[in-house]
Tab-separated table of C-alpha atoms and ligand atoms in Angstrom:
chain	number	residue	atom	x	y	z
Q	246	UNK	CA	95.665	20.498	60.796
Q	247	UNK	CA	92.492	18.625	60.950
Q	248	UNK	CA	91.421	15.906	58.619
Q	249	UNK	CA	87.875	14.584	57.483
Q	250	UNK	CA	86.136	11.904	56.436
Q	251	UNK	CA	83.150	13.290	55.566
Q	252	UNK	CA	81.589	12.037	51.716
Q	253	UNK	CA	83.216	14.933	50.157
Q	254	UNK	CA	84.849	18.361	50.428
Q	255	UNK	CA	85.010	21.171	48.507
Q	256	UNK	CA	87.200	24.393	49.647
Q	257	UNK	CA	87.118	27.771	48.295
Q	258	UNK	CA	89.973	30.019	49.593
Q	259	UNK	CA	89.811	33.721	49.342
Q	260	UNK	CA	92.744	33.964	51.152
Q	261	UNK	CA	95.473	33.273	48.457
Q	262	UNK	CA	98.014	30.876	49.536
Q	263	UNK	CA	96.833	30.130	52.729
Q	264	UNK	CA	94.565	27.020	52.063
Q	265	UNK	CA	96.097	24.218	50.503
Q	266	UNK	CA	94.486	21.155	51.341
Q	267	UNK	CA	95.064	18.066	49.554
Q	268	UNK	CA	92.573	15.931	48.518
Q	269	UNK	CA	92.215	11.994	47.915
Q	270	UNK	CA	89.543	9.687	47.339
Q	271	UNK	CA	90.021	9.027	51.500
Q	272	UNK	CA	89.030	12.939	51.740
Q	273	UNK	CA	91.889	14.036	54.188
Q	274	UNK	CA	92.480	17.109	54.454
Q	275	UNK	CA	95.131	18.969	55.564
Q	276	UNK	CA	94.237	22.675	56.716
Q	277	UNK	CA	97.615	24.704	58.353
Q	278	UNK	CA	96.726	27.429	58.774
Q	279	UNK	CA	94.656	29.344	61.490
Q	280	UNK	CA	92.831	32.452	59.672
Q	281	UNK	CA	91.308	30.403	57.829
Q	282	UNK	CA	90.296	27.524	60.202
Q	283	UNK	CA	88.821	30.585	61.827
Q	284	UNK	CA	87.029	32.064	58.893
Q	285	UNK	CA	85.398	29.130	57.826
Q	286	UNK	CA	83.641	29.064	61.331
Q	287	UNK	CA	84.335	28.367	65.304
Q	288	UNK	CA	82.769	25.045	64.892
Q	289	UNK	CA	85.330	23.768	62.951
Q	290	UNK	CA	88.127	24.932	65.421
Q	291	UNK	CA	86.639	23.306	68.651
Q	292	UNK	CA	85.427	19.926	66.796
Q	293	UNK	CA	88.197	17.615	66.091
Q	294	UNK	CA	87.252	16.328	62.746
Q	295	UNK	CA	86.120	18.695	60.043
Q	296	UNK	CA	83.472	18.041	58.145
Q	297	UNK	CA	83.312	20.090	54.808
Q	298	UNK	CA	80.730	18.998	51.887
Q	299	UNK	CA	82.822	17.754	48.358
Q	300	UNK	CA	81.395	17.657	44.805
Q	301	UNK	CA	84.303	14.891	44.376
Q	302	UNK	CA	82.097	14.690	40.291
Q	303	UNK	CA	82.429	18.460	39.955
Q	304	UNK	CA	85.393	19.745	41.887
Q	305	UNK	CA	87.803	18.648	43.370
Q	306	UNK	CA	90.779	20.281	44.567
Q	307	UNK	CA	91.193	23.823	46.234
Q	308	UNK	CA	90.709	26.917	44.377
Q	309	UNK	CA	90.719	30.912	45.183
Q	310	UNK	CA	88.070	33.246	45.325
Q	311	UNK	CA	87.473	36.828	45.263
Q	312	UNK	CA	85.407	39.547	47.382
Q	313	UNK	CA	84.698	41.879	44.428
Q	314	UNK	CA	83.931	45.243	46.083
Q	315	UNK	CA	83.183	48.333	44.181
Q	316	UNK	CA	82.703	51.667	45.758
Q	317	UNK	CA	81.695	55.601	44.954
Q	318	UNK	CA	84.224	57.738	44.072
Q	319	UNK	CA	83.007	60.680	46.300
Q	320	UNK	CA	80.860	60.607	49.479
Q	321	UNK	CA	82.275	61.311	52.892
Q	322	UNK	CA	84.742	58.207	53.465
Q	323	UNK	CA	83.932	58.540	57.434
Q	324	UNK	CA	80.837	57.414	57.017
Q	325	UNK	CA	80.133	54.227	54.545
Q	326	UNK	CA	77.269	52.959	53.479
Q	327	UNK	CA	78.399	48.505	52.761
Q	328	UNK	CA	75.790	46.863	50.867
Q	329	UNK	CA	76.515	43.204	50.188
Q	330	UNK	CA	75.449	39.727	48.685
Q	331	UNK	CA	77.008	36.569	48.149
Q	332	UNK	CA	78.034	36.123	44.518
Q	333	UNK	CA	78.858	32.247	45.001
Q	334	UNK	CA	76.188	29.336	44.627
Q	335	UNK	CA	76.586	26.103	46.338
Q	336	UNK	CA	77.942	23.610	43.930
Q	337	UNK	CA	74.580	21.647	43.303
Q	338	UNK	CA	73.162	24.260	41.036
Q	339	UNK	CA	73.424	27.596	39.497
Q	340	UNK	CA	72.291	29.514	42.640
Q	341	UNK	CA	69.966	31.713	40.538
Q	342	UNK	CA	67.747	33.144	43.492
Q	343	UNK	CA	70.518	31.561	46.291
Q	344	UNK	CA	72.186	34.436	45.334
Q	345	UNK	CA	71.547	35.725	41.764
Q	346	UNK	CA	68.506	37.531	43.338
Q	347	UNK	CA	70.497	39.802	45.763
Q	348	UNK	CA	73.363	40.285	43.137
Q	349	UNK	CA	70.972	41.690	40.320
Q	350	UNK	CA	69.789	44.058	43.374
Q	351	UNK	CA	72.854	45.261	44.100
Q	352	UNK	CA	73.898	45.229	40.484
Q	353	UNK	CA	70.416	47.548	39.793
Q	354	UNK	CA	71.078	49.626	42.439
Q	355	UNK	CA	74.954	50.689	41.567
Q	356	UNK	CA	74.037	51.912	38.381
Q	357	UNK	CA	71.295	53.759	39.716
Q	358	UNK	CA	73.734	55.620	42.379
Q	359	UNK	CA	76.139	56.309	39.470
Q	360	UNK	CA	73.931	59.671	38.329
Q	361	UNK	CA	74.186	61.014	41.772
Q	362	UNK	CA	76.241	61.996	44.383
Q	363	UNK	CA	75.369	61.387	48.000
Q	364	UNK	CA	76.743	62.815	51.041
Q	365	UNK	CA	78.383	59.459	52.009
Q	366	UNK	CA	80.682	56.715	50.545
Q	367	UNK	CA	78.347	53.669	49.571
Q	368	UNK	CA	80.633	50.562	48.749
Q	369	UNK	CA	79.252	47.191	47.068
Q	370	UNK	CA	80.635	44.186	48.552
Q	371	UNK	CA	79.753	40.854	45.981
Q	372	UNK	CA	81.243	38.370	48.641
Q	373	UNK	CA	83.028	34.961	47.981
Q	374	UNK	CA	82.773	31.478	49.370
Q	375	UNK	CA	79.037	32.306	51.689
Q	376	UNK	CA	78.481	28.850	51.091
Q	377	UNK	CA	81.477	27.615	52.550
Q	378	UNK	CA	80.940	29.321	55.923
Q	379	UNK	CA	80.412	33.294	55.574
Q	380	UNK	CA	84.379	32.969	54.356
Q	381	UNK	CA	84.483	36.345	52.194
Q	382	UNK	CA	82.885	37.978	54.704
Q	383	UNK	CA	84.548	37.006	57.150
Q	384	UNK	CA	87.840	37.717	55.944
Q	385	UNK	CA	87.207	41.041	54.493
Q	386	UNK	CA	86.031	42.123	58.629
Q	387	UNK	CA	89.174	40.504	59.685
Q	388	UNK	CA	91.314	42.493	57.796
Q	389	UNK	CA	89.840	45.929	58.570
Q	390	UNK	CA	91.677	47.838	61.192
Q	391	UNK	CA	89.538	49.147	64.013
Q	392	UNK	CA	89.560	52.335	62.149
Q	393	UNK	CA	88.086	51.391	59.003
Q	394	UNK	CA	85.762	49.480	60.604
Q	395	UNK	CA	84.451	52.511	62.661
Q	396	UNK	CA	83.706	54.290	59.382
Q	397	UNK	CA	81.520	51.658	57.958
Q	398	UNK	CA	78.354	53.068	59.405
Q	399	UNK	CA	76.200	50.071	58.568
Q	400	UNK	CA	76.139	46.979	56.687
Q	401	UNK	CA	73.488	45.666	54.211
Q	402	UNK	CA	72.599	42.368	53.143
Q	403	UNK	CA	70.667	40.732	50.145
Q	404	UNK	CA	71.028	36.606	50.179
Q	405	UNK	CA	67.861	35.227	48.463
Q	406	UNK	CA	65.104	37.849	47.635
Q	407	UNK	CA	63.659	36.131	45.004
Q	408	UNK	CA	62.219	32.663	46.400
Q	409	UNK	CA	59.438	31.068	43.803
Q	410	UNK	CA	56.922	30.373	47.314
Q	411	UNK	CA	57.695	33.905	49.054
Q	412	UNK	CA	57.168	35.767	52.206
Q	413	UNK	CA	58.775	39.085	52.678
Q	414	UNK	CA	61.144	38.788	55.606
Q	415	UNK	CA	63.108	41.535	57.226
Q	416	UNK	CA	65.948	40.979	59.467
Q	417	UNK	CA	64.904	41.130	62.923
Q	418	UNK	CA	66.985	43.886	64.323
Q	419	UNK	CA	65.193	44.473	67.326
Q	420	UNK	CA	64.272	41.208	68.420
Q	421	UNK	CA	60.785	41.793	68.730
Q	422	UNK	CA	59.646	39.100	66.314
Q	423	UNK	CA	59.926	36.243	68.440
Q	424	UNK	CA	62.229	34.661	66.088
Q	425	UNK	CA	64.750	33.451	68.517
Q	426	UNK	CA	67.995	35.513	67.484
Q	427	UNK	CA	69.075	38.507	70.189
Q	428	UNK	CA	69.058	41.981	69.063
Q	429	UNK	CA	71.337	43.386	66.440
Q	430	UNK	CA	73.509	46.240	67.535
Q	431	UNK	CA	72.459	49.477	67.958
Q	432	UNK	CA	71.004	50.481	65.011
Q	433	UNK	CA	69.972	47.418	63.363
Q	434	UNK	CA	66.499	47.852	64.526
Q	435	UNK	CA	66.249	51.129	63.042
Q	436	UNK	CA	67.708	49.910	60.070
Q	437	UNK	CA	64.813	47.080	60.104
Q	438	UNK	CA	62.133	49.826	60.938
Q	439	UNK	CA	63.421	51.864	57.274
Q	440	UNK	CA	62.466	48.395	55.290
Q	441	UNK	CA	59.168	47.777	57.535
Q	442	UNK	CA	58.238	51.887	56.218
Q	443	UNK	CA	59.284	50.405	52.590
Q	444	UNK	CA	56.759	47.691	52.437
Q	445	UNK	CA	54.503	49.970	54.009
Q	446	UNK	CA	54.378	52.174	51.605
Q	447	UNK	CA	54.319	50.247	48.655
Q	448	UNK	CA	51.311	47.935	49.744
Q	449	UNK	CA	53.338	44.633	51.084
Q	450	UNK	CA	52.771	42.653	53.694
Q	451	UNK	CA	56.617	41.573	55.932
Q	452	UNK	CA	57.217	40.026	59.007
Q	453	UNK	CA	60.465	39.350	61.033
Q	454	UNK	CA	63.163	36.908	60.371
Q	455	UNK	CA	66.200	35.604	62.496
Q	456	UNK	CA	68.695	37.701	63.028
Q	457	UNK	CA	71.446	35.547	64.156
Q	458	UNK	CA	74.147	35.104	61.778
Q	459	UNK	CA	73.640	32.828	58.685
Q	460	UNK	CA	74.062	35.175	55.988
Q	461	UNK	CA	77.339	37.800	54.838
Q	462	UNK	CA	76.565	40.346	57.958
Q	463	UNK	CA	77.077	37.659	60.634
Q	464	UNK	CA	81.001	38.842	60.636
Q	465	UNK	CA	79.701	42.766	60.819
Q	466	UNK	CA	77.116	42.100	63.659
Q	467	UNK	CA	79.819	40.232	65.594
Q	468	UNK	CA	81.941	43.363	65.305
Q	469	UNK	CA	79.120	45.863	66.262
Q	470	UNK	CA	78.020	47.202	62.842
Q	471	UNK	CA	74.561	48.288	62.193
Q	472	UNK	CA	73.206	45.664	60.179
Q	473	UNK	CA	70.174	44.352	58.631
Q	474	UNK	CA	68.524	43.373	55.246
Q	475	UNK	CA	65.800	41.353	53.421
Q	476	UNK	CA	64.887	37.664	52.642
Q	477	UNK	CA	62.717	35.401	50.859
Q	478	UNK	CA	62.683	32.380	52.605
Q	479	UNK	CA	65.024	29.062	52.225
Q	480	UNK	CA	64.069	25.738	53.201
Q	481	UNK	CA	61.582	26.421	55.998
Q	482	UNK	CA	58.237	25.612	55.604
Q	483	UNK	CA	55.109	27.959	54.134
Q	484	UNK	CA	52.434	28.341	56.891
Q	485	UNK	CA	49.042	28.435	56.199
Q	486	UNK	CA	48.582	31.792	57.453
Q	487	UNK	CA	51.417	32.514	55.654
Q	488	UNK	CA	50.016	31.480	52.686
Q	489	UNK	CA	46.850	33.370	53.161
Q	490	UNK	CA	49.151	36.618	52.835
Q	491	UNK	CA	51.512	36.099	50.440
Q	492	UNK	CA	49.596	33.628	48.317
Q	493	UNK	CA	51.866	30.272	47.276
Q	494	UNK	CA	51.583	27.200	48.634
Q	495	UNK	CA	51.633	26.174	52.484
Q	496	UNK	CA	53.322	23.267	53.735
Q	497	UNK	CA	55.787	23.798	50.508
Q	498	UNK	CA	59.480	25.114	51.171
Q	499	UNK	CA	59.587	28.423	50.451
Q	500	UNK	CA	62.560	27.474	47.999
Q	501	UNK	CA	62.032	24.453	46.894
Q	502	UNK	CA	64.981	24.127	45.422
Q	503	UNK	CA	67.107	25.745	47.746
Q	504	UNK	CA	71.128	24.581	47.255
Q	505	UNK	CA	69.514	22.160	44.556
Q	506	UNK	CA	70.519	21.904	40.903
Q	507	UNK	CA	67.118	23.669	39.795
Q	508	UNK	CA	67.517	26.733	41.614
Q	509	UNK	CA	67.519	28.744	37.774
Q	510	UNK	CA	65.767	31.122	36.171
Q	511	UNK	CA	62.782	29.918	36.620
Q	512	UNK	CA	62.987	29.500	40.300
Q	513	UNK	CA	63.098	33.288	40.832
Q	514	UNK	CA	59.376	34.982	41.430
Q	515	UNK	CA	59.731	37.918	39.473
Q	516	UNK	CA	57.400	39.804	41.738
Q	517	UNK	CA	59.268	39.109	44.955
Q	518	UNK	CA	62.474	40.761	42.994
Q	519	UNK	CA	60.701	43.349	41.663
Q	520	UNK	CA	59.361	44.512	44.563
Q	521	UNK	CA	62.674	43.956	46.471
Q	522	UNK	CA	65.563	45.244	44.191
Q	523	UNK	CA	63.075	48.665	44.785
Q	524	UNK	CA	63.457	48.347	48.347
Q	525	UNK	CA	67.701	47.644	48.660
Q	526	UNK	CA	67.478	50.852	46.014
Q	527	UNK	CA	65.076	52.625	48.699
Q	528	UNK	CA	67.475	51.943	51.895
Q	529	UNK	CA	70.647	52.177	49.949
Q	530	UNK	CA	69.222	55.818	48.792
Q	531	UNK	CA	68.108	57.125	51.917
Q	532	UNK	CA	71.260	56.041	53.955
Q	533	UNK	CA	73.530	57.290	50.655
Q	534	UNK	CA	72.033	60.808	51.954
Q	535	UNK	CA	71.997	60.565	55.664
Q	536	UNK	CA	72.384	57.503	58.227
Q	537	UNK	CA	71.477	59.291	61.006
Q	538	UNK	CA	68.453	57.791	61.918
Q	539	UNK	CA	70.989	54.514	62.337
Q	540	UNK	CA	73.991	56.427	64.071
Q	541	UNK	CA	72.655	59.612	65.517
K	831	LIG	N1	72.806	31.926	53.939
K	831	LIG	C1	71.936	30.894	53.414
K	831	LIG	C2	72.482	30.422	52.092
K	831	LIG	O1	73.111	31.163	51.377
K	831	LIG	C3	70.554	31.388	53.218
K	831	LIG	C4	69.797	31.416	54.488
K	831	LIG	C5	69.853	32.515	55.318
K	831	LIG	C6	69.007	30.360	54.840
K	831	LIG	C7	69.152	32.532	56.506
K	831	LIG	C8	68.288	30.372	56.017
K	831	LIG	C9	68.394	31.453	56.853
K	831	LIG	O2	72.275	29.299	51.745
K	832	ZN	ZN1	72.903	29.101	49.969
K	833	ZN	ZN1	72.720	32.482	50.077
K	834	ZN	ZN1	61.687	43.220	64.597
């Protein structure tokens, strides 16, 4: 059990039946059990209050949620192709870019696959409850045996591709950005290199982004799956140089309105999407046909 008293919580519980905290104006909360005290994150097991965020004025209470996952009927079941995005928002806003962008790109990029009929299994992972600490995720990894993780042969991830004050990040697999985060697992960087070839090719400038965890693949990488995946920025900061390639504005976030109540419509840069549903089509396409180049 652990209890809070933190200005509000809010709890989203993909785990049916296993969360049922109880919430008061004092915002206690009562959490029994252990899988999920683990899938909401370590930091919450080894501090000894827990601190969760409530929208007391627009939920209160604790409610389920779903990993919808949606996968092709043929392909070689040994050797999946997981694609995934968050399909929660934080409870501020609509989550439009944070993470209607990487939704629509997964969305775009299932119908596409349905006229063909590649060599491998590609499965579509829209994950619950990101925004409450990588929880879908999480528990979808912790419920694979060792053998169906083995056949996932890497793990893609789309959480914000769309943000209004750009720069084209890739994951930084290989850890040769100087962005701080160690390398992925073996793989990752090639994985990385296949999106570097993407913007190549179609004119875009990219540049490396921490790898470390705080999106849907941080449960894969922990278990040794091939990861990586694209990004349009959050709340850091537009450089100047920055600015000079990707146009925008320095010294703005490149979201402004990152977990905030405006993040609509509007806040997506259509270009930035455009450009990037083609390139989770281009690496979901070439590793539908052969991941080789990621597992030998
Ligand atoms: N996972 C974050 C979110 O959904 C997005 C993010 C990823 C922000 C990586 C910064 C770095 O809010
Ligand atoms: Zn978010
Ligand atoms: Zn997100
Ligand atoms: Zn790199």
């Amino acid at each position: 059990a652990a209890s809070a008293g933190a200005t509000g919580v809010i709890i989203y519980n993909n785990v049916p039946g296993t969360l049922n905290g109880t919430l008061g104006n004092g915002f206690t909360l009562d959490i029994p059990v252990t899988s999920v005290t683990q899938a909401i994150g370590q930091q919450l097991a080894s501090t000894a209050g827990l601190v969760m965020r409530l929208k007391a004025d627009t939920f209160r209470g604790t409610a389920t949620t779903s990993n919808v996952l949606a996968e092709t009927p043929g392909g070689d079941p040994g050797n999946v192709v997981m694609v995934g995005a968050h399909l929660d928002s934080v409870n501020a806003g609509p989550g439009i870019n944070d993470n209607g962008s990487g939704t629509a790109a997964i969305l775009e990029t299932a119908e596409a696959l349905q006229k063909l009929n590649p060599r491998n299994k590609v499965r579509f992972a829209l994950w619950g409850a990101e925004e409450s600490g990588l929880v879908g995720a999480t528990h979808y990894v912790n419920t694979r045996t060792a053998e169906q993780l083995d056949d996932i042969a890497l793990y893609l991830n789309f959480d914000m591709i769309g943000s209004p004050n750009h720069v084209f990040f890739v994951y930084d697999g290989d850890d040769s950005d100087g962005v701080g985060a160690g390398p992925g697992p073996a793989g990752s960087a090639e994985i990385e290199s296949l999106f570097e070839d993407f913007y190549a090719q179609v004119g875009e400038s990219w540049k490396g982004t921490d790898f470390s965890g705080r999106s849907d693949y941080g449960p894969f990488i922990a278990v040794g799956v091939p990861s990586g995946g694209l990004f349009t920025g959050a709340e850091g900061i537009k450089t100047v140089e920055e600015a000079g390639i990707w146009g925008g504005t320095a010294g703005d976030q490149y979201d402004p309105c990152y977990h905030l109540a405006c993040d609509t419509y509007d806040n997506v840069n259509l270009h930035a999407l455009d450009v990037n549903i083609d390139a989770v089509a281009y690496a979901v396409l070439t590793y539908a046909y052969s991941t080789e180049t990621v597992n030998g």
